[in-house]
């Protein structure tokens, strides 16, 4: 029975043990090819960007900073369904659901809301799957140039609702621009 019949894909091949020539056995040719590659790159112009002075241009499809959106009335859209946390391949999102109280009607759209919503930015790979999975369009990756501030403490990279929820004045401004269009 041949290997192609055993293999499901038909791409497996038999490996032959071919005898090496003298030049191959002393590795001179391979070493010379490696040195040639090193010399070729040694005299090329460096492609370094002096960061604070020069800023690299971002891709137009880059999605960077996370934001929890508000609706037209300024209420949080997130209903703590957990689909964003389930779709996250890095398991960076954690949330805890809670029931809305009578005096919190002006804050949340539905009876259920995310009491705790955290994204661990050290784990996040900025894939955007959380944004695609959300049925309420509550989480959004913005096009801002700001990704994550640098820091020395691990707790600084766990973004809670205080850093993620869209500011109320920005939500009102978005509503005004959408109604004008």
Coordinates of N, CA, C and O in Angstrom, one line a residue:
X1 N 0.9 -1.2 0.0 CA 0.0 0.0 0.0 C 0.9 1.2 0.0 O 1.8 1.4 0.8
X2 N 0.6 2.2 -0.9 CA 1.5 3.4 -1.0 C 1.0 4.4 0.0 O -0.1 4.4 0.6
X3 N 1.9 5.4 0.2 CA 1.7 6.5 1.2 C 0.5 7.3 0.7 O -0.3 7.8 1.6
X4 N 0.3 7.6 -0.5 CA -0.8 8.4 -1.0 C -2.1 7.7 -0.7 O -3.1 8.4 -0.5
X5 N -2.2 6.4 -0.7 CA -3.4 5.7 -0.3 C -3.7 5.8 1.2 O -4.9 5.8 1.6
X6 N -2.7 5.8 2.0 CA -2.9 5.9 3.4 C -3.3 7.3 3.8 O -4.1 7.5 4.7
X7 N -2.7 8.3 3.2 CA -2.9 9.7 3.6 C -4.3 10.2 3.1 O -4.7 9.9 2.0
X8 N -5.0 10.9 4.0 CA -6.3 11.4 3.6 C -6.2 12.5 2.6 O -7.0 12.7 1.7
X9 N -5.1 13.4 2.8 CA -5.0 14.5 1.9 C -4.2 14.1 0.6 O -4.3 14.9 -0.3
X10 N -3.5 13.1 0.6 CA -2.7 12.7 -0.5 C -1.4 13.4 -0.7 O -0.8 13.4 -1.7
X11 N -1.0 14.2 0.3 CA 0.1 15.1 0.2 C 1.4 14.5 0.9 O 2.4 15.1 0.8
X12 N 1.2 13.4 1.6 CA 2.4 12.8 2.2 C 3.3 12.2 1.2 O 2.9 11.7 0.2
X13 N 4.6 12.3 1.5 CA 5.6 11.8 0.5 C 6.6 11.0 1.3 O 6.9 11.2 2.5
X14 N 7.2 10.1 0.6 CA 8.3 9.3 1.2 C 9.6 10.1 1.2 O 9.9 10.8 0.2
X15 N 10.3 10.0 2.3 CA 11.6 10.8 2.4 C 12.7 9.8 2.0 O 12.8 8.7 2.5
X16 N 13.6 10.3 1.1 CA 14.7 9.4 0.7 C 16.0 9.8 1.5 O 16.2 10.9 1.8
X17 N 16.8 8.8 1.8 CA 18.0 9.1 2.5 C 19.1 9.1 1.4 O 19.9 8.2 1.2
X18 N 19.2 10.2 0.7 CA 20.2 10.4 -0.3 C 21.6 10.7 0.3 O 21.7 11.4 1.3
X19 N 22.6 10.1 -0.2 CA 24.0 10.4 0.3 C 24.4 11.8 0.0 O 24.2 12.3 -1.1
X20 N 25.0 12.5 1.0 CA 25.5 13.8 0.8 C 26.8 13.8 0.0 O 27.6 12.9 0.2
X21 N 27.0 14.9 -0.7 CA 28.3 15.0 -1.5 C 29.4 15.5 -0.5 O 29.0 15.9 0.7
X22 N 30.6 15.6 -0.9 CA 31.7 16.1 0.0 C 31.5 17.5 0.4 O 31.6 17.8 1.6
X23 N 31.1 18.4 -0.5 CA 30.8 19.8 -0.1 C 29.6 19.9 0.9 O 29.7 20.8 1.8
X24 N 28.6 19.1 0.7 CA 27.5 19.1 1.6 C 27.9 18.6 3.0 O 27.4 19.1 4.0
X25 N 28.8 17.7 3.1 CA 29.2 17.1 4.4 C 30.1 18.1 5.2 O 30.0 18.1 6.4
X26 N 30.9 18.9 4.5 CA 31.7 19.9 5.3 C 31.0 21.2 5.5 O 31.6 22.1 6.2
X27 N 29.8 21.4 5.0 CA 29.0 22.5 5.2 C 29.6 23.9 4.8 O 29.2 24.9 5.2
X28 N 30.6 23.9 3.9 CA 31.2 25.1 3.5 C 30.3 26.0 2.7 O 30.1 27.2 2.9
X29 N 29.6 25.3 1.7 CA 28.7 26.1 0.9 C 27.5 26.7 1.7 O 27.2 27.8 1.4
X30 N 27.0 26.0 2.6 CA 25.9 26.5 3.5 C 26.4 27.7 4.3 O 25.7 28.7 4.5
X31 N 27.6 27.6 4.9 CA 28.2 28.7 5.7 C 28.4 29.9 4.8 O 28.1 31.0 5.2
X32 N 28.9 29.7 3.6 CA 29.1 30.9 2.7 C 27.8 31.5 2.3 O 27.7 32.8 2.2
X33 N 26.8 30.7 2.1 CA 25.5 31.3 1.7 C 24.9 32.1 2.9 O 24.4 33.2 2.7
X34 N 25.1 31.7 4.1 CA 24.7 32.4 5.3 C 25.5 33.7 5.5 O 24.9 34.7 5.9
X35 N 26.8 33.7 5.3 CA 27.6 34.9 5.4 C 27.2 35.9 4.3 O 27.2 37.1 4.6
X36 N 26.9 35.4 3.1 CA 26.5 36.3 2.0 C 25.2 37.0 2.4 O 25.0 38.2 2.2
X37 N 24.2 36.3 3.0 CA 23.0 36.9 3.5 C 23.3 38.0 4.5 O 22.7 39.1 4.5
X38 N 24.1 37.7 5.5 CA 24.5 38.6 6.5 C 25.1 39.9 5.9 O 24.8 41.0 6.3
X39 N 26.1 39.7 5.0 CA 26.7 40.9 4.4 C 25.8 41.7 3.6 O 25.9 42.9 3.5
X40 N 24.8 41.1 2.9 CA 23.8 41.8 2.1 C 23.0 42.7 3.0 O 22.7 43.8 2.6
X41 N 22.6 42.2 4.2 CA 21.7 43.0 5.1 C 22.5 44.0 5.9 O 22.0 45.0 6.4
X42 N 23.8 43.8 6.0 CA 24.7 44.7 6.8 C 24.8 46.1 6.3 O 24.8 47.1 7.0
X43 N 24.8 46.2 5.0 CA 25.0 47.5 4.3 C 23.7 48.2 3.8 O 23.7 49.1 3.1
X44 N 22.5 47.6 4.1 CA 21.3 48.2 3.7 C 20.9 49.3 4.7 O 21.3 49.3 5.8
X45 N 20.1 50.2 4.2 CA 19.6 51.3 5.0 C 18.6 50.7 6.0 O 17.7 49.9 5.7
X46 N 18.7 51.2 7.3 CA 17.8 50.7 8.3 C 16.4 51.3 8.2 O 16.3 52.5 7.8
X47 N 15.4 50.6 8.6 CA 14.0 51.1 8.5 C 13.5 51.4 9.9 O 12.5 50.8 10.4
X48 N 14.2 52.2 10.6 CA 13.8 52.6 12.0 C 13.0 53.8 12.0 O 13.3 54.8 11.3
X49 N 12.0 53.8 12.9 CA 11.2 55.0 13.1 C 11.5 55.6 14.5 O 11.5 54.9 15.4
X50 N 11.9 56.9 14.5 CA 12.2 57.5 15.8 C 10.8 57.9 16.4 O 10.3 58.9 16.1
X51 N 10.3 57.0 17.3 CA 9.0 57.0 17.7 C 8.4 58.3 18.2 O 7.4 58.8 17.7
X52 N 8.9 58.9 19.2 CA 8.1 60.1 19.7 C 8.0 61.2 18.6 O 7.0 61.9 18.5
X53 N 9.1 61.4 17.9 CA 9.0 62.4 16.8 C 8.3 62.0 15.6 O 7.5 62.8 15.0
X54 N 8.5 60.8 15.2 CA 7.8 60.2 14.0 C 6.8 59.2 14.4 O 7.1 58.3 15.2
X55 N 5.6 59.3 13.9 CA 4.5 58.3 14.2 C 4.2 57.5 12.9 O 4.0 58.1 11.9
X56 N 4.3 56.2 13.1 CA 4.0 55.4 11.9 C 2.5 55.5 11.6 O 1.7 55.5 12.4
X57 N 2.3 55.5 10.3 CA 0.9 55.6 9.8 C 0.2 54.3 10.1 O 0.7 53.2 9.7
X58 N -1.0 54.4 10.6 CA -1.8 53.2 10.9 C -2.6 52.7 9.7 O -2.9 53.5 8.8
X59 N -2.9 51.5 9.7 CA -3.7 50.9 8.6 C -5.2 51.5 8.7 O -5.7 51.7 9.8
X60 N -5.8 51.7 7.6 CA -7.2 52.3 7.7 C -8.2 51.3 8.3 O -9.3 51.7 8.7
X61 N -7.9 50.0 8.4 CA -8.8 49.0 9.0 C -8.4 48.7 10.4 O -9.0 47.8 11.0
X62 N -7.5 49.4 11.0 CA -7.0 49.1 12.3 C -8.1 49.5 13.3 O -8.7 50.6 13.2
X63 N -8.4 48.6 14.3 CA -9.4 48.8 15.3 C -8.6 48.7 16.6 O -8.1 47.6 16.9
X64 N -8.6 49.7 17.5 CA -7.7 49.7 18.6 C -8.3 49.8 19.9 O -8.3 48.8 20.7
X65 N -8.9 50.9 20.3 CA -9.4 51.1 21.7 C -10.8 50.6 21.8 O -11.6 50.9 21.0
X66 N -11.1 49.8 22.9 CA -12.4 49.3 23.1 C -13.3 50.4 23.7 O -12.8 51.2 24.5
X67 N -14.6 50.3 23.4 CA -15.5 51.3 24.0 C -16.9 50.6 24.2 O -17.3 49.9 23.2
X68 N -17.5 50.8 25.3 CA -18.9 50.3 25.5 C -19.8 51.5 25.1 O -19.7 52.5 25.7
X69 N -20.7 51.2 24.2 CA -21.5 52.3 23.6 C -22.7 52.6 24.4 O -23.2 51.7 25.2
X70 N -23.3 53.7 24.2 CA -24.5 54.2 24.8 C -25.5 54.4 23.6 O -25.2 54.6 22.5
X71 N -26.8 54.3 24.0 CA -27.8 54.5 22.9 C -28.2 56.0 22.8 O -27.5 56.8 23.4
X72 N -29.2 56.3 22.1 CA -29.6 57.7 21.8 C -30.0 58.5 23.1 O -29.8 59.7 23.2
X73 N -30.5 57.8 24.1 CA -30.9 58.4 25.4 C -29.8 58.4 26.4 O -30.0 58.9 27.5
X74 N -28.6 57.9 26.1 CA -27.5 57.9 27.0 C -27.4 56.7 27.9 O -26.6 56.6 28.8
X75 N -28.3 55.7 27.6 CA -28.3 54.4 28.4 C -27.3 53.5 27.9 O -27.0 53.4 26.6
X76 N -26.7 52.7 28.7 CA -25.7 51.6 28.3 C -26.4 50.6 27.5 O -27.5 50.1 27.8
X77 N -25.8 50.2 26.4 CA -26.4 49.2 25.5 C -26.2 47.8 26.0 O -27.0 46.9 25.6
X78 N -25.1 47.5 26.7 CA -24.7 46.1 27.1 C -25.8 45.5 28.0 O -26.2 46.1 29.0
X79 N -26.2 44.3 27.6 CA -27.2 43.6 28.4 C -26.6 42.3 29.1 O -27.3 41.5 29.6
X80 N -25.3 42.3 29.1 CA -24.6 41.2 29.8 C -25.0 39.8 29.3 O -25.1 38.9 30.1
X81 N -25.1 39.7 28.0 CA -25.5 38.4 27.4 C -24.3 37.4 27.4 O -24.4 36.2 27.4
X82 N -23.0 38.0 27.4 CA -21.8 37.2 27.5 C -21.3 36.6 26.2 O -20.3 35.9 26.1
X83 N -21.9 37.0 25.0 CA -21.5 36.6 23.7 C -20.1 37.1 23.4 O -19.3 36.4 22.8
X84 N -19.8 38.3 23.8 CA -18.4 38.8 23.5 C -17.4 38.1 24.3 O -16.3 37.8 23.8
X85 N -17.7 37.7 25.5 CA -16.7 36.9 26.3 C -16.5 35.5 25.8 O -15.4 35.0 25.8
X86 N -17.6 34.9 25.2 CA -17.5 33.6 24.6 C -16.7 33.6 23.3 O -16.0 32.7 23.0
X87 N -16.9 34.7 22.6 CA -16.2 34.7 21.3 C -14.8 35.2 21.4 O -14.0 35.0 20.4
X88 N -14.3 35.7 22.5 CA -13.0 36.1 22.7 C -12.0 35.0 22.7 O -12.0 34.2 23.6
X89 N -11.1 34.8 21.7 CA -10.2 33.7 21.7 C -9.1 33.8 22.8 O -8.6 32.8 23.2
X90 N -8.8 35.0 23.3 CA -7.8 35.1 24.3 C -8.4 35.1 25.7 O -7.7 35.2 26.7
X91 N -9.7 35.0 25.8 CA -10.4 35.0 27.1 C -10.1 36.2 27.9 O -9.8 36.2 29.1
X92 N -10.1 37.4 27.3 CA -9.7 38.6 27.9 C -10.9 39.3 28.6 O -10.7 40.3 29.4
X93 N -12.1 39.0 28.2 CA -13.3 39.7 28.7 C -14.0 38.9 29.9 O -14.2 37.7 29.7
X94 N -14.3 39.6 31.0 CA -15.0 39.0 32.0 C -16.2 39.9 32.4 O -16.0 41.2 32.3
X95 N -17.3 39.4 32.8 CA -18.4 40.2 33.1 C -19.3 39.5 34.2 O -19.2 38.3 34.3
X96 N -20.0 40.3 34.9 CA -21.0 39.8 35.9 C -22.3 40.5 35.6 O -22.4 41.8 35.6
X97 N -23.4 39.8 35.4 CA -24.7 40.3 35.2 C -25.4 40.7 36.5 O -25.2 40.0 37.5
X98 N -26.3 41.7 36.4 CA -27.1 42.1 37.5 C -28.4 42.5 37.0 O -28.6 42.9 35.9
X99 N -29.4 42.5 37.9 CA -30.8 43.0 37.6 C -30.9 44.5 37.8 O -30.4 45.0 38.8
X100 N -31.5 45.2 36.9 CA -31.7 46.6 37.1 C -32.8 46.9 38.2 O -33.8 46.3 38.2
X101 N -32.5 47.9 39.0 CA -33.4 48.3 40.0 C -34.3 49.4 39.5 O -34.0 50.0 38.4
X102 N -35.3 49.7 40.2 CA -36.3 50.7 39.7 C -35.7 52.1 39.5 O -36.1 52.8 38.6
X103 N -34.8 52.5 40.4 CA -34.2 53.8 40.3 C -33.1 53.9 39.3 O -32.5 55.0 39.1
X104 N -32.8 52.8 38.6 CA -31.7 52.8 37.6 C -32.2 52.7 36.1 O -31.5 52.4 35.2
X105 N -33.5 53.1 35.9 CA -34.1 53.0 34.6 C -33.4 53.9 33.6 O -33.4 53.7 32.4
X106 N -32.9 55.1 34.1 CA -32.3 56.0 33.2 C -30.9 55.6 32.8 O -30.3 56.3 32.0
X107 N -30.3 54.6 33.4 CA -28.9 54.2 33.2 C -28.8 53.0 32.2 O -27.9 52.9 31.4
X108 N -29.8 52.1 32.2 CA -29.7 50.8 31.4 C -30.9 50.6 30.5 O -32.0 50.9 31.0
X109 N -30.8 50.0 29.4 CA -31.8 49.8 28.4 C -32.7 48.7 28.9 O -34.0 48.7 28.8
X110 N -32.1 47.6 29.3 CA -32.9 46.3 29.6 C -32.9 46.1 31.1 O -32.3 46.8 31.8
X111 N -33.6 45.0 31.5 CA -33.7 44.7 32.9 C -32.3 44.1 33.4 O -32.0 44.2 34.5
X112 N -31.6 43.5 32.5 CA -30.3 43.0 32.8 C -29.2 43.9 32.3 O -29.3 44.4 31.2
X113 N -28.1 44.0 33.1 CA -27.0 44.9 32.7 C -25.7 44.3 33.2 O -25.7 43.4 34.1
X114 N -24.6 44.8 32.7 CA -23.3 44.3 33.2 C -22.9 45.1 34.4 O -22.5 46.3 34.2
X115 N -23.0 44.5 35.5 CA -22.5 45.1 36.7 C -21.0 45.3 36.7 O -20.5 46.4 37.1
X116 N -20.3 44.3 36.3 CA -18.9 44.3 36.2 C -18.5 43.9 34.7 O -19.0 42.9 34.3
X117 N -17.8 44.7 34.0 CA -17.4 44.4 32.7 C -15.9 44.8 32.6 O -15.5 46.0 32.8
X118 N -15.0 43.8 32.4 CA -13.6 44.1 32.4 C -12.9 43.4 31.2 O -13.3 42.3 30.8
X119 N -12.0 44.1 30.6 CA -11.2 43.6 29.5 C -9.7 43.7 30.0 O -9.2 44.7 30.4
X120 N -9.0 42.5 30.0 CA -7.6 42.5 30.3 C -6.8 42.8 29.0 O -6.7 42.0 28.1
X121 N -6.3 44.0 29.0 CA -5.6 44.4 27.8 C -4.3 43.7 27.5 O -3.7 43.8 26.4
X122 N -3.7 43.1 28.6 CA -2.5 42.3 28.3 C -2.8 41.0 27.6 O -2.0 40.5 26.9
X123 N -4.1 40.5 27.7 CA -4.5 39.3 26.9 C -5.1 39.6 25.6 O -5.0 38.8 24.7
X124 N -5.7 40.8 25.4 CA -6.4 41.1 24.2 C -5.5 41.1 23.0 O -4.4 41.7 23.0
X125 N -6.0 40.5 21.9 CA -5.3 40.5 20.7 C -5.9 41.4 19.6 O -5.5 41.4 18.5
X126 N -6.9 42.2 20.0 CA -7.5 43.2 19.1 C -8.0 42.6 17.8 O -7.8 43.1 16.8
X127 N -8.6 41.4 18.0 CA -9.1 40.7 16.8 C -10.5 41.2 16.3 O -10.9 41.1 15.2
X128 N -11.3 41.8 17.2 CA -12.6 42.4 16.9 C -13.7 41.4 16.9 O -14.8 41.7 16.5
X129 N -13.5 40.2 17.4 CA -14.5 39.2 17.4 C -15.6 39.6 18.4 O -16.8 39.2 18.3
X130 N -15.2 40.3 19.5 CA -16.2 40.7 20.5 C -17.2 41.7 19.9 O -18.4 41.6 20.1
X131 N -16.7 42.5 19.0 CA -17.5 43.5 18.3 C -18.5 42.8 17.4 O -19.7 43.2 17.3
X132 N -18.0 41.8 16.7 CA -18.9 41.1 15.7 C -19.9 40.2 16.5 O -21.0 40.1 15.9
X133 N -19.6 39.7 17.6 CA -20.5 38.8 18.3 C -21.6 39.6 19.1 O -22.7 39.0 19.4
X134 N -21.5 40.8 19.4 CA -22.4 41.5 20.2 C -23.7 41.8 19.4 O -23.7 42.5 18.4
X135 N -24.9 41.3 19.9 CA -26.1 41.5 19.2 C -26.7 42.9 19.4 O -27.5 43.4 18.6
X136 N -26.3 43.6 20.4 CA -26.8 45.0 20.8 C -25.8 46.1 20.3 O -26.1 47.2 20.6
X137 N -24.8 45.7 19.6 CA -23.7 46.7 19.2 C -23.2 47.5 20.3 O -23.1 48.7 20.3
X138 N -23.0 46.8 21.5 CA -22.6 47.5 22.7 C -21.1 47.7 22.8 O -20.7 48.8 23.3
X139 N -20.3 46.8 22.3 CA -18.9 47.0 22.3 C -18.4 47.4 20.9 O -18.9 46.8 19.9
X140 N -17.4 48.3 20.9 CA -16.9 48.8 19.6 C -15.5 49.1 19.8 O -15.0 49.5 20.8
X141 N -14.7 48.7 18.7 CA -13.3 49.0 18.7 C -13.1 50.3 17.9 O -13.4 50.3 16.7
X142 N -12.6 51.3 18.5 CA -12.5 52.6 17.8 C -11.3 52.7 16.9 O -10.5 51.8 16.9
X143 N -11.3 53.7 16.1 CA -10.2 54.0 15.2 C -9.2 54.9 15.8 O -8.3 55.4 15.0
X144 N -9.3 55.2 17.1 CA -8.3 56.2 17.7 C -6.9 55.6 17.6 O -6.7 54.4 17.6
X145 N -5.9 56.5 17.6 CA -4.5 56.0 17.6 C -4.1 55.5 18.9 O -3.0 54.9 19.0
X146 N -4.8 55.7 20.0 CA -4.4 55.3 21.3 C -4.8 53.8 21.5 O -5.9 53.4 21.3
X147 N -3.8 53.0 21.9 CA -4.1 51.6 22.1 C -4.3 51.4 23.6 O -5.3 51.3 24.1
X148 N -3.2 51.3 24.3 CA -3.2 51.1 25.7 C -2.0 51.9 26.3 O -0.9 51.9 25.8
X149 N -2.3 52.6 27.4 CA -1.2 53.4 28.0 C -0.2 52.4 28.7 O -0.6 51.3 29.2
X150 N 1.0 52.8 28.7 CA 2.0 52.0 29.3 C 2.0 52.1 30.8 O 1.5 53.1 31.4
X151 N 2.5 51.1 31.5 CA 2.5 51.1 33.0 C 3.3 49.9 33.5 O 3.8 49.1 32.8
X152 N 3.4 49.9 34.8 CA 4.3 48.9 35.5 C 3.4 47.9 36.3 O 4.0 46.9 36.7
X153 N 2.2 48.2 36.6 CA 1.4 47.4 37.4 C 0.4 46.6 36.5 O -0.2 47.2 35.6
X154 N 0.2 45.4 36.8 CA -0.8 44.5 36.0 C -2.2 45.1 36.1 O -3.0 45.0 35.2
X155 N -2.6 45.6 37.3 CA -3.9 46.1 37.5 C -4.2 47.3 36.6 O -5.4 47.6 36.3
X156 N -3.2 48.0 36.1 CA -3.4 49.2 35.2 C -3.9 48.8 33.9 O -4.4 49.6 33.1
X157 N -3.7 47.5 33.5 CA -4.1 47.0 32.2 C -5.4 46.3 32.2 O -5.8 45.8 31.2
X158 N -6.1 46.2 33.3 CA -7.4 45.6 33.4 C -8.4 46.8 33.3 O -8.6 47.6 34.3
X159 N -9.1 47.0 32.2 CA -10.0 48.1 31.9 C -11.4 47.7 32.4 O -11.9 46.8 31.9
X160 N -11.9 48.5 33.3 CA -13.2 48.3 33.8 C -14.2 49.2 33.1 O -13.8 49.9 32.1
X161 N -15.4 49.3 33.6 CA -16.4 50.2 33.0 C -16.0 51.6 33.1 O -16.5 52.4 32.2
X162 N -15.2 52.0 34.1 CA -14.8 53.4 34.2 C -14.0 53.9 33.0 O -14.1 55.0 32.6
X163 N -13.2 53.0 32.4 CA -12.4 53.3 31.2 C -13.1 53.0 29.9 O -12.7 53.5 28.9
X164 N -14.1 52.1 29.9 CA -14.6 51.5 28.7 C -15.9 52.2 28.3 O -16.2 52.3 27.1
X165 N -16.8 52.7 29.2 CA -18.1 53.2 28.8 C -17.9 54.6 28.2 O -17.1 55.4 28.6
X166 N -18.6 54.8 27.1 CA -18.5 56.0 26.3 C -19.0 57.2 27.2 O -20.0 57.1 27.9
X167 N -18.3 58.3 27.2 CA -18.7 59.4 28.0 C -20.0 59.9 27.5 O -20.3 59.9 26.3
X168 N -20.8 60.5 28.4 CA -22.2 60.9 28.0 C -22.2 62.0 27.0 O -23.0 62.0 26.1
X169 N -21.3 63.0 27.1 CA -21.3 64.1 26.2 C -20.9 63.6 24.8 O -21.4 64.1 23.8
X170 N -20.1 62.6 24.6 CA -19.8 62.0 23.3 C -21.0 61.3 22.8 O -21.2 61.3 21.6
X171 N -21.7 60.6 23.6 CA -22.9 59.9 23.2 C -24.0 60.9 22.6 O -24.6 60.6 21.6
X172 N -24.1 62.0 23.3 CA -25.1 63.0 22.9 C -24.6 63.6 21.5 O -25.4 63.8 20.6
X173 N -23.3 63.8 21.4 CA -22.8 64.4 20.2 C -23.0 63.4 19.0 O -23.3 63.8 17.9
X174 N -22.8 62.1 19.3 CA -23.0 61.1 18.2 C -24.4 61.1 17.8 O -24.8 60.9 16.6
X175 N -25.4 61.2 18.7 CA -26.8 61.2 18.4 C -27.1 62.4 17.6 O -27.9 62.3 16.6
X176 N -26.6 63.6 17.9 CA -26.9 64.8 17.1 C -26.3 64.7 15.7 O -27.0 65.1 14.7
X177 N -25.1 64.1 15.5 CA -24.6 63.9 14.2 C -25.4 62.9 13.4 O -25.5 63.0 12.2
X178 N -25.9 61.9 14.0 CA -26.7 60.8 13.3 C -28.0 61.4 12.9 O -28.6 61.0 11.9
X179 N -28.6 62.2 13.7 CA -29.9 62.8 13.3 C -29.8 63.9 12.2 O -30.7 64.1 11.4
X180 N -28.7 64.5 12.1 CA -28.5 65.6 11.1 C -28.3 64.9 9.8 O -28.8 65.4 8.8
X181 N -27.6 63.8 9.7 CA -27.4 63.1 8.4 C -28.6 62.6 7.8 O -29.6 62.3 7.9

